[in-house]
Short mmCIF file of C-alpha atoms in Angstrom, two decimals:
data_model
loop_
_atom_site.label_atom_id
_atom_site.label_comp_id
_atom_site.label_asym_id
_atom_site.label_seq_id
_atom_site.Cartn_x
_atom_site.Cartn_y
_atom_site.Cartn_z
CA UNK Q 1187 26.68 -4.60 -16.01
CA UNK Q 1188 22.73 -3.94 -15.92
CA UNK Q 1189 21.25 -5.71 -13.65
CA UNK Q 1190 18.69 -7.76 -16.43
CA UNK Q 1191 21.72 -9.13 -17.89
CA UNK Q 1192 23.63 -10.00 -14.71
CA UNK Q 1193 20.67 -11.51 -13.62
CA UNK Q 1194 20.54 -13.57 -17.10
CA UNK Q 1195 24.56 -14.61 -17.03
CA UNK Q 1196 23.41 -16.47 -13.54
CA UNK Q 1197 20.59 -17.93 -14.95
CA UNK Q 1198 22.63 -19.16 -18.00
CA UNK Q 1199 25.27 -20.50 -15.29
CA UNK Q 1200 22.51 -22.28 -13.04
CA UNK Q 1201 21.38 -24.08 -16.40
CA UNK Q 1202 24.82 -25.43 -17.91
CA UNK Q 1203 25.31 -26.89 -14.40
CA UNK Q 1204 21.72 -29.19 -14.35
CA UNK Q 1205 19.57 -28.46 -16.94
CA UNK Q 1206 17.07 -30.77 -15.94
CA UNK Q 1207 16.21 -29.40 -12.72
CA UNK Q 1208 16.32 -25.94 -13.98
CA UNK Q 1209 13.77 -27.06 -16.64
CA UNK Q 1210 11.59 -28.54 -13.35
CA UNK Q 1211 12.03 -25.17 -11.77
CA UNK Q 1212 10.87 -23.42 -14.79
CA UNK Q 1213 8.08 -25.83 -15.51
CA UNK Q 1214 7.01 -25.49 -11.18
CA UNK Q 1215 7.31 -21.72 -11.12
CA UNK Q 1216 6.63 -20.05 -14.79
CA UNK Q 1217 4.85 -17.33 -12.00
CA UNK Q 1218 8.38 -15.71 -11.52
CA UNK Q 1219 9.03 -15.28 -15.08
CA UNK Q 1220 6.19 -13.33 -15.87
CA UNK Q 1221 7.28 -9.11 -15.77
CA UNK Q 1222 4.89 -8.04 -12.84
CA UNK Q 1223 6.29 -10.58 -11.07
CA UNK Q 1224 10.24 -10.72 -11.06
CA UNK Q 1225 10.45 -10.00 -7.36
CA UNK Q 1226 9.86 -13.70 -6.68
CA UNK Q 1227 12.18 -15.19 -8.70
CA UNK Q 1228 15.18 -14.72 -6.19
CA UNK Q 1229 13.36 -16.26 -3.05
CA UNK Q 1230 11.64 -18.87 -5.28
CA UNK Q 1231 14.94 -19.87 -6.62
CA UNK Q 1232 16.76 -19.98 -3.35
CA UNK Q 1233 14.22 -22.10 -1.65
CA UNK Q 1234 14.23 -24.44 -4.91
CA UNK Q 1235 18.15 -25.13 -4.79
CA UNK Q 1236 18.66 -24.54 -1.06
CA UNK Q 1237 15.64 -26.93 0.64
CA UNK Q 1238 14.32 -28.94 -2.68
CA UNK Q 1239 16.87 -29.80 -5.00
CA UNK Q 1240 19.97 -29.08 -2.78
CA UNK Q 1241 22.62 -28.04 -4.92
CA UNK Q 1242 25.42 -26.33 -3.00
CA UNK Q 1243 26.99 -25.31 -6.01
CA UNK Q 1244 23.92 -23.47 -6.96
CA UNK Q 1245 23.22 -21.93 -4.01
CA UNK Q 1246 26.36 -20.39 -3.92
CA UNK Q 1247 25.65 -18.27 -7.11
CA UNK Q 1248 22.19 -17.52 -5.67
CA UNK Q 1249 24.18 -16.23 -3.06
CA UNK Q 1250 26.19 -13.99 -4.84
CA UNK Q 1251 23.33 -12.94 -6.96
CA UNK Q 1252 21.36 -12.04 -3.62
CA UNK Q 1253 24.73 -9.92 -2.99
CA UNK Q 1254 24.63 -8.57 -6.19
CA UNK Q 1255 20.73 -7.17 -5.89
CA UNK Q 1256 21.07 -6.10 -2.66
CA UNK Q 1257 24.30 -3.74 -3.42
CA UNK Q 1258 22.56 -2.55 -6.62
CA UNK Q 1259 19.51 -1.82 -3.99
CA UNK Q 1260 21.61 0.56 -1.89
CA UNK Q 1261 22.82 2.70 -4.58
CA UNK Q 1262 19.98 3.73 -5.32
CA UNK Q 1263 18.89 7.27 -3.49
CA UNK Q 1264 16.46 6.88 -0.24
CA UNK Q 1265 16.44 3.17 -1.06
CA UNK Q 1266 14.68 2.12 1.61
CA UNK Q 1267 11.71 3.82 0.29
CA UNK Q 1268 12.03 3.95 -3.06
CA UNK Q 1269 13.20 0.46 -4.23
CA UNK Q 1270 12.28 -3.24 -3.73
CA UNK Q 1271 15.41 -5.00 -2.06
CA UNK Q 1272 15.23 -8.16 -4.48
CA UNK Q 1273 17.38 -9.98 -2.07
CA UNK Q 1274 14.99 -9.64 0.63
CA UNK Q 1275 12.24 -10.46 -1.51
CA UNK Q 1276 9.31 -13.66 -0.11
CA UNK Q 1277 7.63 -15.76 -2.12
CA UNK Q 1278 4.26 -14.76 -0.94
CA UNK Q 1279 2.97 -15.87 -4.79
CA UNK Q 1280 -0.26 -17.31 -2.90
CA UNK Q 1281 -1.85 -14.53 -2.37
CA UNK Q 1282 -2.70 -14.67 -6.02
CA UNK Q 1283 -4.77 -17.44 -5.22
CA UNK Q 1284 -6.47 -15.67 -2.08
CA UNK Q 1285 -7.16 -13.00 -4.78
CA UNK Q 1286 -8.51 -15.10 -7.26
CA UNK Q 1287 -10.34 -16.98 -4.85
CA UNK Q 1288 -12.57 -13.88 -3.70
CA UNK Q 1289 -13.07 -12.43 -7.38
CA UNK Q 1290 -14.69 -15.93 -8.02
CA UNK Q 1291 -16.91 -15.40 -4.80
CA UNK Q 1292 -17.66 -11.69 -5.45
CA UNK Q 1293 -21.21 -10.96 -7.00
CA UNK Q 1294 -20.80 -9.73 -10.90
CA UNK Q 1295 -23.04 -6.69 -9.89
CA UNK Q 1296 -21.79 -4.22 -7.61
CA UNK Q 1297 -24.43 -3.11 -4.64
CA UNK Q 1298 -23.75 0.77 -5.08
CA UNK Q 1299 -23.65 3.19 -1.74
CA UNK Q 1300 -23.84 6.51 -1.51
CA UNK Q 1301 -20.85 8.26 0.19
CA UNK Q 1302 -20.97 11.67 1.71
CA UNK Q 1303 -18.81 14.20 -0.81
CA UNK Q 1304 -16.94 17.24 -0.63
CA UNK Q 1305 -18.09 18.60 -4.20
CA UNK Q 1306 -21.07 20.29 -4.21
CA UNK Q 1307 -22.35 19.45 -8.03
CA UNK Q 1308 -21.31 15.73 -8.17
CA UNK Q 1309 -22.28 12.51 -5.78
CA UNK Q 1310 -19.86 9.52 -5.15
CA UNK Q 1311 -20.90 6.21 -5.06
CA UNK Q 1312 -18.77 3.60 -3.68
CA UNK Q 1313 -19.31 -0.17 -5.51
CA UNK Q 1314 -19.32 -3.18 -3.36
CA UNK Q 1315 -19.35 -6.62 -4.85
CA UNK Q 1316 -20.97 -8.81 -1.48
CA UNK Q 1317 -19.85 -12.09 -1.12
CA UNK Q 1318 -22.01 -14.56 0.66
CA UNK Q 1319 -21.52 -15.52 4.32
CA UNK Q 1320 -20.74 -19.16 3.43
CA UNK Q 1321 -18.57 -18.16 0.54
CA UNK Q 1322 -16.60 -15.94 2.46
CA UNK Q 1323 -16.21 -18.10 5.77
CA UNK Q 1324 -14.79 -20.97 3.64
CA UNK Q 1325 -12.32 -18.32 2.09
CA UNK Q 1326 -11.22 -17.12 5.72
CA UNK Q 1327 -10.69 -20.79 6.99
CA UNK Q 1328 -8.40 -21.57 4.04
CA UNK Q 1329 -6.07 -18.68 4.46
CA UNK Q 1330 -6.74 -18.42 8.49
CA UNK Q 1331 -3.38 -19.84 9.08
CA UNK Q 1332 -1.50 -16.94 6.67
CA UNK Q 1333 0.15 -13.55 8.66
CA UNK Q 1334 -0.12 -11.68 5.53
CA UNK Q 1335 -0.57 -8.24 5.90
CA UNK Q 1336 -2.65 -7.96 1.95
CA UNK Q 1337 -5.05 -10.95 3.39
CA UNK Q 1338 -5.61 -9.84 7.08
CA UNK Q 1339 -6.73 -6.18 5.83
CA UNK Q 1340 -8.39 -7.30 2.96
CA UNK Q 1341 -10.78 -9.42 5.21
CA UNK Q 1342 -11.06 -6.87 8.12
CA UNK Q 1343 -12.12 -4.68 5.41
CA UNK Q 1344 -15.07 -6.59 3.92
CA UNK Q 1345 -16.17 -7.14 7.38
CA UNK Q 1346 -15.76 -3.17 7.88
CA UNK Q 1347 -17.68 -1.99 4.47
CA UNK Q 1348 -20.06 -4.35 5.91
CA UNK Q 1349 -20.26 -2.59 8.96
CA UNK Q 1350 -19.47 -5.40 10.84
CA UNK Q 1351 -16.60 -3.03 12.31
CA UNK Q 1352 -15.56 -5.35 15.48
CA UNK Q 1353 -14.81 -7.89 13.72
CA UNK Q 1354 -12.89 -6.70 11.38
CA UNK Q 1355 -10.45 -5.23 14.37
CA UNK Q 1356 -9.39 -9.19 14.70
CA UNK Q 1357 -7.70 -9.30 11.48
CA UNK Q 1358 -6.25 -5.97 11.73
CA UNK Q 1359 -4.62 -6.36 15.20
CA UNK Q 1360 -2.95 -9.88 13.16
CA UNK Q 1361 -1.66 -7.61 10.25
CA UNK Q 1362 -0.28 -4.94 12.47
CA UNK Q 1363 1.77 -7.07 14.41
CA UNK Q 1364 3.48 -8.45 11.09
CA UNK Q 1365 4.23 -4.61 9.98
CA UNK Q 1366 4.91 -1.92 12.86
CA UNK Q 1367 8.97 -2.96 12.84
CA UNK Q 1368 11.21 -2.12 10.71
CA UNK Q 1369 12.71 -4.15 9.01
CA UNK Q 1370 10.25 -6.10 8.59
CA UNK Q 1371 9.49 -9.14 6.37
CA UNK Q 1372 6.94 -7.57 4.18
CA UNK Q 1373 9.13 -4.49 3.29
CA UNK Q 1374 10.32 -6.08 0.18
CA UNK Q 1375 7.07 -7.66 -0.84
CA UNK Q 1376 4.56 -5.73 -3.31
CA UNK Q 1377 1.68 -7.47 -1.64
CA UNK Q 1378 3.22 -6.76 1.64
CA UNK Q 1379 3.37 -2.75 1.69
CA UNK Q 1380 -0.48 -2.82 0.17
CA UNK Q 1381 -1.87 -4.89 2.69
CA UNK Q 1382 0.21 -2.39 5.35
CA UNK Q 1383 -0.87 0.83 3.76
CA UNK Q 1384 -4.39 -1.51 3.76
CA UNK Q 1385 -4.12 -1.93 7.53
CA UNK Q 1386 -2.95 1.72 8.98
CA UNK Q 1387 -5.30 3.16 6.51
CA UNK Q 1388 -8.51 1.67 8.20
CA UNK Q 1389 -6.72 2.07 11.74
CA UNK Q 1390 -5.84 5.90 11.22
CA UNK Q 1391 -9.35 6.10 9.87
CA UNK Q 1392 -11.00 4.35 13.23
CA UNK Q 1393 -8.87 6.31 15.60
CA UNK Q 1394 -10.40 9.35 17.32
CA UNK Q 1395 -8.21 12.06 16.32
CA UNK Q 1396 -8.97 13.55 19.59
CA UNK Q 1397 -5.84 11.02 20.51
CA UNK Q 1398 -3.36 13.15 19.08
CA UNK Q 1399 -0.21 10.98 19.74
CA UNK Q 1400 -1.88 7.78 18.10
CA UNK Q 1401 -2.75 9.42 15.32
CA UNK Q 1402 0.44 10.79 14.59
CA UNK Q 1403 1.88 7.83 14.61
CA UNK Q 1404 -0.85 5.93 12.54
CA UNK Q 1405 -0.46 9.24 9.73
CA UNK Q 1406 3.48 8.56 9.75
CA UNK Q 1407 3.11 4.87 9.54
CA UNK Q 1408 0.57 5.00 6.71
CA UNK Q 1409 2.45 7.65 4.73
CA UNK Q 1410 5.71 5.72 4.77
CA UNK Q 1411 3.78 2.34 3.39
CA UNK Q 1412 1.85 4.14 0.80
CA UNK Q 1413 5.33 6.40 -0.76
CA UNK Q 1414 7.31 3.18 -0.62
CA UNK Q 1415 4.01 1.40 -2.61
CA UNK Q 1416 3.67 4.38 -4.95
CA UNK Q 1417 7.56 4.07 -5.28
CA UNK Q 1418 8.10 0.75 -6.26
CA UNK Q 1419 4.70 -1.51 -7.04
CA UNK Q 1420 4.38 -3.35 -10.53
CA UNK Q 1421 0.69 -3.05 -9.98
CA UNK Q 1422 -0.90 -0.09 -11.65
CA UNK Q 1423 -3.95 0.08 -9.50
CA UNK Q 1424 -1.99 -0.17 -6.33
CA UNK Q 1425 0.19 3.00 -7.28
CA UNK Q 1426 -2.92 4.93 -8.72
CA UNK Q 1427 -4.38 3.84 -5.12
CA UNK Q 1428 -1.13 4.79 -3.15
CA UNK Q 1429 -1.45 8.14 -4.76
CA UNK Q 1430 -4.95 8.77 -4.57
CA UNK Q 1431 -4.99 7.67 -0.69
CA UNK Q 1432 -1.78 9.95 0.22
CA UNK Q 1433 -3.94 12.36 -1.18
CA UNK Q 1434 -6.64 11.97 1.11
CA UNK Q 1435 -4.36 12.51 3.99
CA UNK Q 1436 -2.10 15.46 3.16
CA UNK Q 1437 -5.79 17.26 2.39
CA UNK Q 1438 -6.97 16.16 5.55
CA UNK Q 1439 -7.41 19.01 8.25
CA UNK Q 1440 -4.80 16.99 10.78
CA UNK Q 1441 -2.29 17.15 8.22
CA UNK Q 1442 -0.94 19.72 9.06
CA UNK Q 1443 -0.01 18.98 12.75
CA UNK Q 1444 2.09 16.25 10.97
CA UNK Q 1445 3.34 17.45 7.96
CA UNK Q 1446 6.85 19.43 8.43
CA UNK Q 1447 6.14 22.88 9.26
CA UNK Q 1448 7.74 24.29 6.49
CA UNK Q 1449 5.76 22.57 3.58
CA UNK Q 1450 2.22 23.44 2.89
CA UNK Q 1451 -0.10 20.24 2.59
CA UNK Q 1452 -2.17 21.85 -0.48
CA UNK Q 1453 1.05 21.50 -2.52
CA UNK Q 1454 1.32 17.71 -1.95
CA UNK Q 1455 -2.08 17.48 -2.66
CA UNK Q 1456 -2.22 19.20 -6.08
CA UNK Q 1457 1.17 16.95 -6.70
CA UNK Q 1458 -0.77 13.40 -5.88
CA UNK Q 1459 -3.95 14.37 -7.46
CA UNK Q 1460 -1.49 15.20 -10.83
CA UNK Q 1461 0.25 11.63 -10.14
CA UNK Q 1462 -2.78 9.71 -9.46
CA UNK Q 1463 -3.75 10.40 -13.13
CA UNK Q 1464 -0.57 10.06 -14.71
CA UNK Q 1465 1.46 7.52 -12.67
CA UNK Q 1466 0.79 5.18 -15.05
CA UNK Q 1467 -1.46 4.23 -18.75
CA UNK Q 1468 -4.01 1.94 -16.59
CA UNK Q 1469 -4.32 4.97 -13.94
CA UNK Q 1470 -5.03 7.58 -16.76
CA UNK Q 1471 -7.46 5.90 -18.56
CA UNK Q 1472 -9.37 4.97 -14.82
CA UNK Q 1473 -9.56 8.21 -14.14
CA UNK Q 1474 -10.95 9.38 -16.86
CA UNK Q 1475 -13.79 6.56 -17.31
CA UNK Q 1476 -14.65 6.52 -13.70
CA UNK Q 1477 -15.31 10.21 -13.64
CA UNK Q 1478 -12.99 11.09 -11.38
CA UNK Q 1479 -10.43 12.98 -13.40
CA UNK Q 1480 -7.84 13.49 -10.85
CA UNK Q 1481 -5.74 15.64 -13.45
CA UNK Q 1482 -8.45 18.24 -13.01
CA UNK Q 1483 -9.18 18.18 -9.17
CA UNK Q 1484 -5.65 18.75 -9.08
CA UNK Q 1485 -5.49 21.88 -11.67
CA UNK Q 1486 -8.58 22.97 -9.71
CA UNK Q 1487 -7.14 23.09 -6.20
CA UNK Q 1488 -3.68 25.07 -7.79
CA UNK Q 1489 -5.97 27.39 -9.23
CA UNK Q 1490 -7.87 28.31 -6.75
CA UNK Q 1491 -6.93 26.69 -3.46
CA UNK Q 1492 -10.09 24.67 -3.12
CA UNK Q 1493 -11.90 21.49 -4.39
CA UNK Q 1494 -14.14 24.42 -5.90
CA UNK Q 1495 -13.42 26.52 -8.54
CA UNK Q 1496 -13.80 30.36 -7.46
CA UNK Q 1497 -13.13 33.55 -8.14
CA UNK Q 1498 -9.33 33.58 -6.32
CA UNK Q 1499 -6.70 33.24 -7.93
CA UNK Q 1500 -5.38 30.20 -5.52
CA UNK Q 1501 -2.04 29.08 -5.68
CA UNK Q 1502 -1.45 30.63 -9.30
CA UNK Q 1503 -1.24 33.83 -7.50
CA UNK Q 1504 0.39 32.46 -4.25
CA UNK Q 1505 2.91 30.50 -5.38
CA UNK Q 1506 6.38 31.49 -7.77
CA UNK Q 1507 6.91 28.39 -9.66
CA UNK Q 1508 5.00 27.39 -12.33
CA UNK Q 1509 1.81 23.94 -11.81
CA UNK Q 1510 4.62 22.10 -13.23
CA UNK Q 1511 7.60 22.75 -10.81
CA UNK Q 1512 5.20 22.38 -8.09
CA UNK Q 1513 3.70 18.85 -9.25
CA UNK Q 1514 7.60 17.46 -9.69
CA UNK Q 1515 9.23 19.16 -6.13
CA UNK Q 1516 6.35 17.92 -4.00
CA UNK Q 1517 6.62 14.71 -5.79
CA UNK Q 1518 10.40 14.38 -4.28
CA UNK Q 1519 9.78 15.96 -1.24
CA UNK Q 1520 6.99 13.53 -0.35
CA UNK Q 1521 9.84 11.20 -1.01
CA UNK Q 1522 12.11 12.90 1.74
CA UNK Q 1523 8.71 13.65 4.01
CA UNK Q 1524 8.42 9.43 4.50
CA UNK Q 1525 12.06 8.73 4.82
CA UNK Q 1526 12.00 11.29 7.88
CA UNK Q 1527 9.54 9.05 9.27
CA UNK Q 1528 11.32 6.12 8.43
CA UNK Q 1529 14.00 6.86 10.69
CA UNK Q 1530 12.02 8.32 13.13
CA UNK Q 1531 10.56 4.62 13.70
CA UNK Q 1532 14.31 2.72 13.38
CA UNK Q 1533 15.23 5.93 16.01
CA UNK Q 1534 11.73 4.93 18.16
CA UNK Q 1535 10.72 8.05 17.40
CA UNK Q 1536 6.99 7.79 16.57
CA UNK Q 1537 7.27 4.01 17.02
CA UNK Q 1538 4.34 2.31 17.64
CA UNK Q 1539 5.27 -0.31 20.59
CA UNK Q 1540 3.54 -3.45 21.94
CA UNK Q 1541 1.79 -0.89 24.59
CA UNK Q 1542 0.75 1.62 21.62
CA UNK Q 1543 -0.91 -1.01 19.78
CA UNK Q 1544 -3.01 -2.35 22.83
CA UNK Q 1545 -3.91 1.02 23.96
CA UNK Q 1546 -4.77 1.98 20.23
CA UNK Q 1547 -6.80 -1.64 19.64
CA UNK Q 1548 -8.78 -0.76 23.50
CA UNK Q 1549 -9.77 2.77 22.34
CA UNK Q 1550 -11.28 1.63 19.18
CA UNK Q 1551 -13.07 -1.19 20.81
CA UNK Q 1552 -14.41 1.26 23.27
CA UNK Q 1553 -15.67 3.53 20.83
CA UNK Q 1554 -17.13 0.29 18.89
CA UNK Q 1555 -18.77 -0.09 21.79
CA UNK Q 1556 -19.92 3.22 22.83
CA UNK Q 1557 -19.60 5.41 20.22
CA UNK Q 1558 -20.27 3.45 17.02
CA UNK Q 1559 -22.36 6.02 15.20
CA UNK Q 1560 -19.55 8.32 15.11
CA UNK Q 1561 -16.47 5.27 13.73
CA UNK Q 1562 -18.86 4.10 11.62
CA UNK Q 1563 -19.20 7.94 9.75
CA UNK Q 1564 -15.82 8.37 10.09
CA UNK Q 1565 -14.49 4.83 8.33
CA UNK Q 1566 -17.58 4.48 5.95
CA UNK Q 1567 -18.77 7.67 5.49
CA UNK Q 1568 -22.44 6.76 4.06
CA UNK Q 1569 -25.05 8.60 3.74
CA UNK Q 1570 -27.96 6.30 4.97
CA UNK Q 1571 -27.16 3.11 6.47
CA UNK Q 1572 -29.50 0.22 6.77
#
């Protein structure tokens, strides 16, 4: 039986037995209904008949509906990165309201800054909407008490685009402690993995790489959070972002210390670049109205093996298989690249202990403290800074 319909039959069950407090439920928590949002309906559900309503009858075929989803989970290949484990789902729904809450505090025009690029014919410019420092302190206080991984590094990152870099290490040591174990209770949660990708992206980015072993770790930890986002989010601009930001590191020049031996960074490049146009509608049309075009920085870099076309012949001449085969085999093997490092972590390989993360949290407050000028380039990357 598909799982839709299995999940329907219990539904149907649930109903006949009360219908009235199913109703209530429905009425309470229409959230869970809604398509981009199924992955709450289980926990929402549970907690409804289990603590609210207390139906034992009901909770016993939640239960074997949580049994069902988490079977159909593990048949699935390299499930632990590539699918959502319904059963082990949260009901973190208020961090819609966190989101909400800073889009209504956000200025309606964007203060632009100009980031240092690698193309030699075309500027970026990044767009900030500020918030003011009332706005945003009242938004911090109301959601101070929340471990959420999506609202501690969304905070320590408007502190760090506003260069207030130190504090923004306050919210990030918070988030990390929620996400360095595995399992962990974010793993399931869509909001969860972001905020996690969110948090070891800005750490991997403050870390001197001169600390080889942390930064290792850091790479591993963000290129498991961002595969298992790209894998399984029901937001489009989170999997055009996972994409886009896996990107970044595979073409970074550390990469390939980390990266098994045998495959060549480039390739997983030119394989996100291709996915972080065509993952999804929302992703192709962004890329195309924000000038970015991913599609062709990624046709660029096969053909010639640089962000630059030249006269080489790049990777067409280099490689046997076709743009094609290349795009869809890197696109698995990134798969198998960040369940490696999955186990490495559950085998403490890699694993970023209590001792990692204060010896990672006292090196990037030392460099906050003297050697700023250098984080701040490498986080922020501006080209003038007030």
């Amino acid at each position: 039986m598909e799982e839709g319909q299995y999940i329907k039959d219990i539904l149907t069950q649930i109903q006949s037995i009360d219908s009235e407090a199913f109703d209530r439920f429905v009425s309470e928590h229409s959230v869970c209904f809604q398509p981009k949002n199924g992955n709450w309906l289980f926990p929402m559900m549970f907690d409804y008949y289990a603590n609210t309503y207390k139906n034992e009858e009901i909770v016993s075929l939640l239960k074997q509906l949580g049994l069902y989803l988490h079977n159909q989970c593990m048949k699935k290949d390299l499930y632990e990165i590539t699918t959502i484990d319904k059963s082990l789902c949260i009901d973190d729904s208020y961090v819609d309201e966190y989101v909400k809450d800073i889009q209504y505090a956000q200025s309606e025009k964007p203060v632009f800054k100009d980031i240092n690029s690698p193309w030699r014919t075309r500027g970026i410019s990044l767009a900030l909407h500020e918030i003011p420092t009332l706005l945003l302190n009242s938004i911090v206080f109301k959601y101070k008490k929340y471990n959420h991984p999506y609202i501690l590094a969304d905070i320590a990152g408007m502190y760090i685009y506003g260069q207030k870099l130190n504090e923004g290490l306050h919210y990030l040591y918070r988030s990390i402690q929620e996400i360095v174990d595995f399992p962990n209770r974010y793993w399931n949660s869509d909001y969860g993995i972001a905020g996690a990708a969110n948090t070891f992206r800005l750490l991997h980015l403050m870390c001197p790489s001169s600390n080889i072993e942390l930064t290792r770790k850091l790479f591993k930890y963000q290129y498991v959070y961002l595969t298992k986002l790209s894998c399984t989010t029901n937001d489009e601009l989170f999997q055009q972002d996972a994409y886009v930001n896996r990107a970044a590191m595979v073409i970074s020049s550390i990469a390939r210390f980390f990266i098994p031996m045998s495959i060549n960074p480039d390739l997983l490049y030119i394989s996100d670049m291709y996915y972080a146009h065509y993952c999804n509608e929302l992703a192709e049309q962004l890329s195309y109205a924000s000038g970015w075009k991913y599609n062709m920085k990624s046709l660029t870099y096969y053909q010639h093996a640089s962000f630059w076309p030249n006269d080489t012949g790049g990777y067409v001449d280099i490689e046997d298989k076709t743009y094609n085969e290349i795009v869809s085999q890197k696109h698995e093997q990134a798969k198998l690249i960040a369940y490696e490092y999955f186990v490495d972590f559950q085998t403490q390989k890699d694993y970023l202990d209590s001792c990692g993360i204060e010896e990672l949290f006292r090196l990037i407050q030392h460099e906050c403290r003297y050697n700023y000028k250098s984080l701040r380039n490498r986080v922020l990357n501006y080209k003038s800074y007030k």
